[in-house]
PDB file of N, CA and C in Angstrom:
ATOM      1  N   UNK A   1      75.803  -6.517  31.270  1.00  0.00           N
ATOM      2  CA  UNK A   1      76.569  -6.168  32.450  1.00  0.00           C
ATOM      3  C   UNK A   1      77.205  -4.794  32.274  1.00  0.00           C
ATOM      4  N   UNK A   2      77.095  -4.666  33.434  1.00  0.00           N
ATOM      5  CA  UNK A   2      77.467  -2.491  33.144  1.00  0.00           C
ATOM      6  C   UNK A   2      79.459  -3.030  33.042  1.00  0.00           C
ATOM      7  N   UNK A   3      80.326  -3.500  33.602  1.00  0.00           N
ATOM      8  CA  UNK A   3      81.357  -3.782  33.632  1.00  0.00           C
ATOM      9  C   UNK A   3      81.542  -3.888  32.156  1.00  0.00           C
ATOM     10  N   UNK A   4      80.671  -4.987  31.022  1.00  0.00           N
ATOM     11  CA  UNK A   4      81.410  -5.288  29.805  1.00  0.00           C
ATOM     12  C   UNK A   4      80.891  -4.522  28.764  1.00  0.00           C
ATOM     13  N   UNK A   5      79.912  -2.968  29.328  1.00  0.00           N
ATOM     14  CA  UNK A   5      79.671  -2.397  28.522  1.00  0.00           C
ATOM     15  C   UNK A   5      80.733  -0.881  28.890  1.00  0.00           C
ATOM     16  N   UNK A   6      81.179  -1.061  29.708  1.00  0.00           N
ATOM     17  CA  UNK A   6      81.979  -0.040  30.235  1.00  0.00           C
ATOM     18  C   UNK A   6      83.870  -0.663  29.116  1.00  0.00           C
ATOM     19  N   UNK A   7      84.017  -1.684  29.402  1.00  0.00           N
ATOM     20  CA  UNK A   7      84.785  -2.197  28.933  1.00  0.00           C
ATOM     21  C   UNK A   7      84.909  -2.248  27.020  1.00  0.00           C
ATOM     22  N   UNK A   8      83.855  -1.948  26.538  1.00  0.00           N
ATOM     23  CA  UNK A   8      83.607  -1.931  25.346  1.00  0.00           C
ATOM     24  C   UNK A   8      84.082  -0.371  24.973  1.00  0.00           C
ATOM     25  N   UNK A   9      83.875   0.567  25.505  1.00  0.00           N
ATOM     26  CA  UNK A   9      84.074   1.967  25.651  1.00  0.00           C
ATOM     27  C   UNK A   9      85.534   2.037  25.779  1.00  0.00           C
ATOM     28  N   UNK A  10      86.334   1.229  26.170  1.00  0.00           N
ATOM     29  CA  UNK A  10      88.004   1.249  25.946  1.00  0.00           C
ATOM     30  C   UNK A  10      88.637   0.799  24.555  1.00  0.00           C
ATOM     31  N   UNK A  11      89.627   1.125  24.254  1.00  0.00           N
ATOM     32  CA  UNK A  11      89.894   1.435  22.767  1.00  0.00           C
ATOM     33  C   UNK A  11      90.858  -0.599  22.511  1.00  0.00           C
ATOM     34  N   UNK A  12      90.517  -0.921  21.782  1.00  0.00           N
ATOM     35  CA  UNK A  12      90.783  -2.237  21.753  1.00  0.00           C
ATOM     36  C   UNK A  12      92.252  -2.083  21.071  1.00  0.00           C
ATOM     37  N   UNK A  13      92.896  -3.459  21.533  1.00  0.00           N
ATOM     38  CA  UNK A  13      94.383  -3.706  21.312  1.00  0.00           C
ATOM     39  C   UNK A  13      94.516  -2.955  19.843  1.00  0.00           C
ATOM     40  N   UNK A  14      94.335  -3.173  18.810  1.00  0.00           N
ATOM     41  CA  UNK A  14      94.279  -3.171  17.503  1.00  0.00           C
ATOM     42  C   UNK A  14      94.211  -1.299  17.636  1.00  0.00           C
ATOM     43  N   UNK A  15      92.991  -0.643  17.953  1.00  0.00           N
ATOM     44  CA  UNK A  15      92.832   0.735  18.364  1.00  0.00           C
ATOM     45  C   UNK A  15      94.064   1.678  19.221  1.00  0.00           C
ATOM     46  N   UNK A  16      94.579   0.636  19.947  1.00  0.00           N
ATOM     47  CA  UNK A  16      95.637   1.142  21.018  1.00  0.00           C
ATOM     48  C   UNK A  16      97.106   1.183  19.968  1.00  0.00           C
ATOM     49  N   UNK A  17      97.392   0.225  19.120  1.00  0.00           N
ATOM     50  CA  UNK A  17      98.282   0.536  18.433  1.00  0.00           C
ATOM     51  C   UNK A  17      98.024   1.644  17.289  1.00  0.00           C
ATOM     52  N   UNK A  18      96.766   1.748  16.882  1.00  0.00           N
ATOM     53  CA  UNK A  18      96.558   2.531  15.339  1.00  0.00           C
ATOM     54  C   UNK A  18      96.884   4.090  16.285  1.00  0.00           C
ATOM     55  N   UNK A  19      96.489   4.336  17.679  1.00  0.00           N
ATOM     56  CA  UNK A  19      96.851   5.369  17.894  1.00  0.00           C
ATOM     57  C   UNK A  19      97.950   5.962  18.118  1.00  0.00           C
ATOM     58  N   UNK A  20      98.537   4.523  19.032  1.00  0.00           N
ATOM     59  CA  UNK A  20     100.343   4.961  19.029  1.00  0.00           C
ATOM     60  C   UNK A  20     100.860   5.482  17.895  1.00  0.00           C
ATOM     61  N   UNK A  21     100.672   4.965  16.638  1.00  0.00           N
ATOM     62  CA  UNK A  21     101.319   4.982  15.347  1.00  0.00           C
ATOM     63  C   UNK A  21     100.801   6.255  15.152  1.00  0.00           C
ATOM     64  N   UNK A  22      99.827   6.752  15.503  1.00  0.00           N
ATOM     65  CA  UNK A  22      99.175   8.346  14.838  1.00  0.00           C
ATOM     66  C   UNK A  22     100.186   9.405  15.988  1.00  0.00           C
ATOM     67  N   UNK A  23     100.220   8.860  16.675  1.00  0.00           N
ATOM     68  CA  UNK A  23     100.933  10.182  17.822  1.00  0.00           C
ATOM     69  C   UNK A  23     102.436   9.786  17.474  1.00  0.00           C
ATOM     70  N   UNK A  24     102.865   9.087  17.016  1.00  0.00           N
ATOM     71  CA  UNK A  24     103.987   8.746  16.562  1.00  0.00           C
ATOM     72  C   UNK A  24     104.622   9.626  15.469  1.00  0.00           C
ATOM     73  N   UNK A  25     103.567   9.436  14.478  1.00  0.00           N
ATOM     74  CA  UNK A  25     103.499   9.951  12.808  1.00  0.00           C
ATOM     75  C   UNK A  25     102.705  11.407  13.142  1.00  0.00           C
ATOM     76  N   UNK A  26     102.226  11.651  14.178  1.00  0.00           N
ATOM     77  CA  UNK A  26     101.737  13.456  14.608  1.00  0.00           C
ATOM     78  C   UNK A  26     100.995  13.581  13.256  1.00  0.00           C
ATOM     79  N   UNK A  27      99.746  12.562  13.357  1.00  0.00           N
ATOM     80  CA  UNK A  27      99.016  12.439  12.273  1.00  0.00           C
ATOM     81  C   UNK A  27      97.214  12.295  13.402  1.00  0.00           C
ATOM     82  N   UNK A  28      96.516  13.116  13.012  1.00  0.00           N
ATOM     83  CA  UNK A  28      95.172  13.129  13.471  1.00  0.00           C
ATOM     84  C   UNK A  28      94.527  11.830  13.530  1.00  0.00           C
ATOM     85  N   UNK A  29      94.015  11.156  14.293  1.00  0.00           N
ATOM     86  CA  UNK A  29      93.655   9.624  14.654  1.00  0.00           C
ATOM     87  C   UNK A  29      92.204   9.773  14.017  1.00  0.00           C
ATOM     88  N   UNK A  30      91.432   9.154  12.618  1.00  0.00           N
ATOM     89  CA  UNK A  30      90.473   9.081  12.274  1.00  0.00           C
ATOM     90  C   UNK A  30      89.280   8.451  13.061  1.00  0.00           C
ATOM     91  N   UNK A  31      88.105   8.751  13.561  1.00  0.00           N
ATOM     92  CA  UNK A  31      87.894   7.985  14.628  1.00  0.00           C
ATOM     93  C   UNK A  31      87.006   6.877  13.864  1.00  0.00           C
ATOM     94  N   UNK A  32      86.616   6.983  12.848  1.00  0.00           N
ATOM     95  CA  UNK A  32      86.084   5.499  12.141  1.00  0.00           C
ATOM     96  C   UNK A  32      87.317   4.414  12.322  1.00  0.00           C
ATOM     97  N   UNK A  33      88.165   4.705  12.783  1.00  0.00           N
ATOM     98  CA  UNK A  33      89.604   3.683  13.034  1.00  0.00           C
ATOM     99  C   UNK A  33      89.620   3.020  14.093  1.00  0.00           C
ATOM    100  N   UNK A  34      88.835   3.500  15.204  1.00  0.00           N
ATOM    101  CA  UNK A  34      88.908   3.339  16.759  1.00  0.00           C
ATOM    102  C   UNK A  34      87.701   2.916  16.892  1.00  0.00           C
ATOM    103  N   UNK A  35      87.780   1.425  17.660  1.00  0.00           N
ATOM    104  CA  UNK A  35      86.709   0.705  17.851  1.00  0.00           C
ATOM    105  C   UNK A  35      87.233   0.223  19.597  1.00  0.00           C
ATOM    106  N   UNK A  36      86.013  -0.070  20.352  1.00  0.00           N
ATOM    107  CA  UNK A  36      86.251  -0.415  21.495  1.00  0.00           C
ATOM    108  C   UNK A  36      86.479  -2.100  21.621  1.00  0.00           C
ATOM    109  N   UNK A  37      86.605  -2.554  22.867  1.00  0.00           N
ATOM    110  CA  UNK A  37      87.793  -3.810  23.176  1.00  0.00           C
ATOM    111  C   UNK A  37      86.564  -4.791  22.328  1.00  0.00           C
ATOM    112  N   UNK A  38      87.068  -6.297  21.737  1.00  0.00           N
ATOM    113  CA  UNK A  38      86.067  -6.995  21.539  1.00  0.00           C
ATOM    114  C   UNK A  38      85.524  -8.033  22.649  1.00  0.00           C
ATOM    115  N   UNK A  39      84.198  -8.854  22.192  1.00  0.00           N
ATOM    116  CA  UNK A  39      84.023  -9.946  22.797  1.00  0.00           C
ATOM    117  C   UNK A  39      85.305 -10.542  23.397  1.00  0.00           C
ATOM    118  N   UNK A  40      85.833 -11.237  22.729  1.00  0.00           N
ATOM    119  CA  UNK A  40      86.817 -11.725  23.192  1.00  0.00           C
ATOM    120  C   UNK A  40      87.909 -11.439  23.932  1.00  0.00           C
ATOM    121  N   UNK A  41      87.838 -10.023  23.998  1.00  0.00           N
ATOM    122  CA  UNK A  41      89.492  -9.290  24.378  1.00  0.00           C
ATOM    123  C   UNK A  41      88.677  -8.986  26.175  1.00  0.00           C
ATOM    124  N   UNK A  42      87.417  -9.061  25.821  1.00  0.00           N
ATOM    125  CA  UNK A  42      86.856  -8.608  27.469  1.00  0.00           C
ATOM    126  C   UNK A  42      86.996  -9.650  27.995  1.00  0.00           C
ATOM    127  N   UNK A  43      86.640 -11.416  27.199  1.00  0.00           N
ATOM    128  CA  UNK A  43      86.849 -12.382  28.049  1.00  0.00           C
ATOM    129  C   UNK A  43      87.953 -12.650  28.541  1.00  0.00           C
ATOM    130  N   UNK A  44      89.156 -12.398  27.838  1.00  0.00           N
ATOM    131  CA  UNK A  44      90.781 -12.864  28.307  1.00  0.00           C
ATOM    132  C   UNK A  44      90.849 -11.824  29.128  1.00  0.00           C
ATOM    133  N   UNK A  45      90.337 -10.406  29.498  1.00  0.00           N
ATOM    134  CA  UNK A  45      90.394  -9.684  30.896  1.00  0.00           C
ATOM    135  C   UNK A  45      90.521 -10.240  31.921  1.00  0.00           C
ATOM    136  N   UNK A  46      89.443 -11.114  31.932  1.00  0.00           N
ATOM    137  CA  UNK A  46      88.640 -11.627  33.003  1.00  0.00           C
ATOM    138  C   UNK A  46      88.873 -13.212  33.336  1.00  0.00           C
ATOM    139  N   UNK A  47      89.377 -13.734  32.032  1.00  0.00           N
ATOM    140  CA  UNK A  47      89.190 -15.299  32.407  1.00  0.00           C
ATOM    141  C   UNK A  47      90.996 -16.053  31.931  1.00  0.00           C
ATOM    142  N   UNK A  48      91.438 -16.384  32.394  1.00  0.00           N
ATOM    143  CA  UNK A  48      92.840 -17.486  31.586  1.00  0.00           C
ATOM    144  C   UNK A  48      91.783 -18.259  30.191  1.00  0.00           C
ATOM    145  N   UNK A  49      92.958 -18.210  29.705  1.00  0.00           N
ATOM    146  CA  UNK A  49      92.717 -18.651  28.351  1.00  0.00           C
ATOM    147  C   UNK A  49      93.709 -20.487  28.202  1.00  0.00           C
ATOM    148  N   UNK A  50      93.366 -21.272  27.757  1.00  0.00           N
ATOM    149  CA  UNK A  50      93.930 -22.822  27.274  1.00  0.00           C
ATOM    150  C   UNK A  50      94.352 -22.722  25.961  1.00  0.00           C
ATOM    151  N   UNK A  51      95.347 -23.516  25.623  1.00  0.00           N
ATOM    152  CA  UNK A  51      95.217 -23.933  23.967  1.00  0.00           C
ATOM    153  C   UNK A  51      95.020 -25.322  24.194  1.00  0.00           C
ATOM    154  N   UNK A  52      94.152 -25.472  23.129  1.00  0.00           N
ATOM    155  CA  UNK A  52      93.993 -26.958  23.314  1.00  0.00           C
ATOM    156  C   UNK A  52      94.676 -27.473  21.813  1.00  0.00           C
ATOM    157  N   UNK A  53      94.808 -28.765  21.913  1.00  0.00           N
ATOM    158  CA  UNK A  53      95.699 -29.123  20.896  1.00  0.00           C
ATOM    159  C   UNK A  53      94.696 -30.600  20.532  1.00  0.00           C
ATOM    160  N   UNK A  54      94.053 -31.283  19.252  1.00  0.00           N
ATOM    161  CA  UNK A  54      93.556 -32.455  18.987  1.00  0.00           C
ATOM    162  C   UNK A  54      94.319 -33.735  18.531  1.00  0.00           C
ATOM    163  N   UNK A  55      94.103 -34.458  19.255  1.00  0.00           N
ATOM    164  CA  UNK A  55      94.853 -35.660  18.848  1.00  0.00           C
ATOM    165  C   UNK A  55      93.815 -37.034  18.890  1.00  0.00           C
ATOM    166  N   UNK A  56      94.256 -38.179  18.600  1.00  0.00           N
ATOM    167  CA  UNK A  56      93.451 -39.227  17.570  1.00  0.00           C
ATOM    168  C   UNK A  56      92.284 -39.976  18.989  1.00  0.00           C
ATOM    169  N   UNK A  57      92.919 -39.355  20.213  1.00  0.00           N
ATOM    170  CA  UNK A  57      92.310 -39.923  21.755  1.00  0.00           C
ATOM    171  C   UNK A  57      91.197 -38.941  21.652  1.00  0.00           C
ATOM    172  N   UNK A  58      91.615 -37.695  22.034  1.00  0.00           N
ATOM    173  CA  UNK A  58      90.836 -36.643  22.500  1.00  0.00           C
ATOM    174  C   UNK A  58      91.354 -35.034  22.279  1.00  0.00           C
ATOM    175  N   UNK A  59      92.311 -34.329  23.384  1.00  0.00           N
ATOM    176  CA  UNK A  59      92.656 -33.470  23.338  1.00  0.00           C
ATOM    177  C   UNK A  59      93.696 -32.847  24.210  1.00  0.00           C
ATOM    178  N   UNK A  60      94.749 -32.515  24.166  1.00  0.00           N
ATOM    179  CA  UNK A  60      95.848 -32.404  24.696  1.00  0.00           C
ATOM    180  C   UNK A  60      96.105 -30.832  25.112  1.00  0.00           C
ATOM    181  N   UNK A  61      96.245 -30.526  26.696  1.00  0.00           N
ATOM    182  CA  UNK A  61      96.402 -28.702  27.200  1.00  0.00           C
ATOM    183  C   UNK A  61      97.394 -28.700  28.087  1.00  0.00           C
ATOM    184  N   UNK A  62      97.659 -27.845  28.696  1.00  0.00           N
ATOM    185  CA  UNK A  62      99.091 -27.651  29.624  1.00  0.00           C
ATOM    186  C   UNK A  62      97.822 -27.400  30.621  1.00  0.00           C
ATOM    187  N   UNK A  63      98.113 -28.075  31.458  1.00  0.00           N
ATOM    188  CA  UNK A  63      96.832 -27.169  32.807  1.00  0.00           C
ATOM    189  C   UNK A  63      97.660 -27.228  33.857  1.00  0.00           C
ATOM    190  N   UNK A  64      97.430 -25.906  34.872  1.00  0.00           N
ATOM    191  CA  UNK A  64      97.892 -26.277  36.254  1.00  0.00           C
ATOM    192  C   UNK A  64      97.330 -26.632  37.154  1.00  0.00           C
ATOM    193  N   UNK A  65      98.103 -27.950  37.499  1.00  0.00           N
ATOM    194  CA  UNK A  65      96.292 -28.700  38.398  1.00  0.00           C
ATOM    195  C   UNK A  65      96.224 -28.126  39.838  1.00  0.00           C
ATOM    196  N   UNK A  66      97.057 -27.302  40.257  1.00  0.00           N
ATOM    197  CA  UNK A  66      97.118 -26.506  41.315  1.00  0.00           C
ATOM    198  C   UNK A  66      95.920 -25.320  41.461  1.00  0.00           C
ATOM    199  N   UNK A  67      95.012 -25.525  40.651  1.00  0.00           N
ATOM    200  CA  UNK A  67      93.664 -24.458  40.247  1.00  0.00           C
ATOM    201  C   UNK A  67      92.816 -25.407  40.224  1.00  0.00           C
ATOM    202  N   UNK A  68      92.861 -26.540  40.018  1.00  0.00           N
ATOM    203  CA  UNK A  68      91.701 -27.419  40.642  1.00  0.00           C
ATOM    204  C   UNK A  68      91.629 -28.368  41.853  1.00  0.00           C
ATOM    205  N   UNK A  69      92.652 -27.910  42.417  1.00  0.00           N
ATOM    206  CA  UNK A  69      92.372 -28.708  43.467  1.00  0.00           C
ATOM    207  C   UNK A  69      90.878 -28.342  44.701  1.00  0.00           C
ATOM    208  N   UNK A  70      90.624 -29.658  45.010  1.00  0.00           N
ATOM    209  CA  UNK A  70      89.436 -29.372  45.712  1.00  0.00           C
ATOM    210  C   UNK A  70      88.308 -28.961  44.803  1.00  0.00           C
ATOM    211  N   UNK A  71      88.501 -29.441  43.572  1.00  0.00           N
ATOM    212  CA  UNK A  71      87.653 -29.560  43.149  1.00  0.00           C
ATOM    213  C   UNK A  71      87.141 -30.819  41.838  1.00  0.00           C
ATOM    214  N   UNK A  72      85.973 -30.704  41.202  1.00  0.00           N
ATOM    215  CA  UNK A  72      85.361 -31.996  40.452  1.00  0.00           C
ATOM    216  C   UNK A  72      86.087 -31.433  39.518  1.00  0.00           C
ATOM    217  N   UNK A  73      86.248 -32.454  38.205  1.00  0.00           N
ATOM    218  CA  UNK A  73      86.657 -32.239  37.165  1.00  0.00           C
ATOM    219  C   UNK A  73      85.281 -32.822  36.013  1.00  0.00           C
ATOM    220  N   UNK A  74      85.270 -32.071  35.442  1.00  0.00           N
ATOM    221  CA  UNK A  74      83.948 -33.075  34.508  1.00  0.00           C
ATOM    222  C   UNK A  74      84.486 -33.443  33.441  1.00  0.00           C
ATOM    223  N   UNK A  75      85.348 -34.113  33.840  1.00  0.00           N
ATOM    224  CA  UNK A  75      85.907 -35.355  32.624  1.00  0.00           C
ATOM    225  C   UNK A  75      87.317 -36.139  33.334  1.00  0.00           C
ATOM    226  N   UNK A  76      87.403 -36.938  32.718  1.00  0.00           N
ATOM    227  CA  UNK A  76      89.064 -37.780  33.019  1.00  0.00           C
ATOM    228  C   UNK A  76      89.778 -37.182  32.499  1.00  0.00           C
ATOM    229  N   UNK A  77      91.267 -37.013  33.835  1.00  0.00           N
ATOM    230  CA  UNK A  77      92.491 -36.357  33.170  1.00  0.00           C
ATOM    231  C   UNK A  77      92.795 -37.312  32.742  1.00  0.00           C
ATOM    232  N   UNK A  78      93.840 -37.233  31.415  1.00  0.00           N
ATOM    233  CA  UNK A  78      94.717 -38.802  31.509  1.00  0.00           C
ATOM    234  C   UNK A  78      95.841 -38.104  30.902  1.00  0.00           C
ATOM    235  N   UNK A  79      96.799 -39.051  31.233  1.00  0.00           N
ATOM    236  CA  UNK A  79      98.045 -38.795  30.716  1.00  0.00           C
ATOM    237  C   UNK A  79      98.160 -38.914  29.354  1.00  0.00           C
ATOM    238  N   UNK A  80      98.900 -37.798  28.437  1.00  0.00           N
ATOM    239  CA  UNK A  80      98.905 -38.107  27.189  1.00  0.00           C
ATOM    240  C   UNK A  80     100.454 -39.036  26.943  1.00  0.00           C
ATOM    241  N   UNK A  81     100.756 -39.168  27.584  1.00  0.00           N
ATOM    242  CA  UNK A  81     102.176 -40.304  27.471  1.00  0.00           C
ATOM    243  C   UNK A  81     101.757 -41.606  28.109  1.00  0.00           C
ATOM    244  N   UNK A  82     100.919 -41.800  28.564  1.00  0.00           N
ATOM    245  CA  UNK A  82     100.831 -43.072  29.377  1.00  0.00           C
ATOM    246  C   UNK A  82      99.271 -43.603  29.053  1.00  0.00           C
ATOM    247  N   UNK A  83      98.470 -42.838  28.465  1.00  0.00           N
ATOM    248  CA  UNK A  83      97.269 -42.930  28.614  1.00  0.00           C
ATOM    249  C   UNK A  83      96.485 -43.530  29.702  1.00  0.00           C
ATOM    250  N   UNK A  84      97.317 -43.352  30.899  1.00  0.00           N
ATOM    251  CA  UNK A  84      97.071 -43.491  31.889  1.00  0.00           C
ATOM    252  C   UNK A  84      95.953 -42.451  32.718  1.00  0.00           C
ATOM    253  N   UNK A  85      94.942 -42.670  33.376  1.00  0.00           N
ATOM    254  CA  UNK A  85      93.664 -41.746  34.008  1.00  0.00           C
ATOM    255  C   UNK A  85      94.320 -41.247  35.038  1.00  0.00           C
ATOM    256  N   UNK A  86      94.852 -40.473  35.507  1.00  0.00           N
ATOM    257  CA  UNK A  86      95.436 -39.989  36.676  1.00  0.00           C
ATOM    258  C   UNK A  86      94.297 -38.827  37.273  1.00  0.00           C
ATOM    259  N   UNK A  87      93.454 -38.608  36.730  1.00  0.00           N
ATOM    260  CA  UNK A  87      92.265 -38.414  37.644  1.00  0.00           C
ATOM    261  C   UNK A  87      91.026 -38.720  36.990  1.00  0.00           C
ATOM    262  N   UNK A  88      89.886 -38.715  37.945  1.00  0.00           N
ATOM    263  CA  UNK A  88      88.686 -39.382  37.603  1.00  0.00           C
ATOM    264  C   UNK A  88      87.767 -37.998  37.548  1.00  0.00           C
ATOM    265  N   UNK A  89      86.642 -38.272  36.607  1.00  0.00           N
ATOM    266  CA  UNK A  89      85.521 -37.484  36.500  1.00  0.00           C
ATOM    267  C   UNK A  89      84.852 -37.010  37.456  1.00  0.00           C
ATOM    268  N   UNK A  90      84.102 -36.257  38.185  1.00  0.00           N
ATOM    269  CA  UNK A  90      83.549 -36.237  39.130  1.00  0.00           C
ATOM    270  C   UNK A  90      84.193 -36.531  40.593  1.00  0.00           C
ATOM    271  N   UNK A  91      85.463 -36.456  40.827  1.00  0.00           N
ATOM    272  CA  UNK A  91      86.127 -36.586  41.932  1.00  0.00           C
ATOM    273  C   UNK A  91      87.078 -36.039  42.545  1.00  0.00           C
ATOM    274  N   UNK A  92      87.082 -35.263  43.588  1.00  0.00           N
ATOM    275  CA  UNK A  92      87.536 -34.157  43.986  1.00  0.00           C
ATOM    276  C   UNK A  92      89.036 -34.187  43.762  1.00  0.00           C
ATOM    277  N   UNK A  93      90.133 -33.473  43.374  1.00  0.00           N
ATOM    278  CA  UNK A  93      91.049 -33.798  43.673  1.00  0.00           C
ATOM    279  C   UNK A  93      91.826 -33.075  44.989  1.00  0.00           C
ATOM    280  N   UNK A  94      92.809 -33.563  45.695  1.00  0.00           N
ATOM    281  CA  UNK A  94      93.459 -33.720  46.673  1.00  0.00           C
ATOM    282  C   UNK A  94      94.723 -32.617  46.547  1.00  0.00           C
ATOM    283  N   UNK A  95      94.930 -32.944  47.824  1.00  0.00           N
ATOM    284  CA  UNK A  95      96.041 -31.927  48.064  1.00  0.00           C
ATOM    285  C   UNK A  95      97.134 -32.321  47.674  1.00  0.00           C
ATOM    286  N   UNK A  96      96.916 -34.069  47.679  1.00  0.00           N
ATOM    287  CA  UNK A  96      98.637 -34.304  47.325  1.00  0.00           C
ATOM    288  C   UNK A  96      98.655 -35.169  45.580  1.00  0.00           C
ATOM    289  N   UNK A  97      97.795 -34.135  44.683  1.00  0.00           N
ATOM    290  CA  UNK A  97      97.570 -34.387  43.581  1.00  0.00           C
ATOM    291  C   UNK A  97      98.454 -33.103  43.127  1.00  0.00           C
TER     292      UNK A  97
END
């Protein structure tokens, strides 16, 4: 994609500080030092990121279900306090979810 090769050509977090610190220290920025954004730093551009957390059921995230509404979920939510299913696989959720 021309976007994440364009995006690679920007100086990555890690690069963005080594330079501050050189214009800081009025020290010449080596450019074997300066690498462009990574895989990963292009995906969190572009996408929200989860932490997921493992526990002895499955797996435990903060989600806002206000981003899925009206839509499928491909799996059961369930409550991690109740282990209760408060939504179903494959079934749209609602407005007053």
């Amino acid at each position: 994609m021309i976007s994440t090769t364009i995006l690679q050509a920007l100086p990555s977090k890690a690069s963005e500080k080594y330079l501050k610190e050189c214009i800081q220290n009025k020290v010449e920025p080596d450019i074997y030092k300066v690498s462009g954004m990574t895989s990963e730093e292009i995906l969190t551009y572009f996408y929200e990121t989860f932490n997921f957390k493992k526990n002895k059921d499955g797996w435990i995230v903060n989600l806002d279900l206000n981003k899925f509404k009206y839509k499928n979920l491909p799996f059961n939510l369930v409550d991690p306090n109740t282990n209760e299913v408060v939504a179903y696989k494959d079934v749209k959720l609602s407005l007053k979810f």
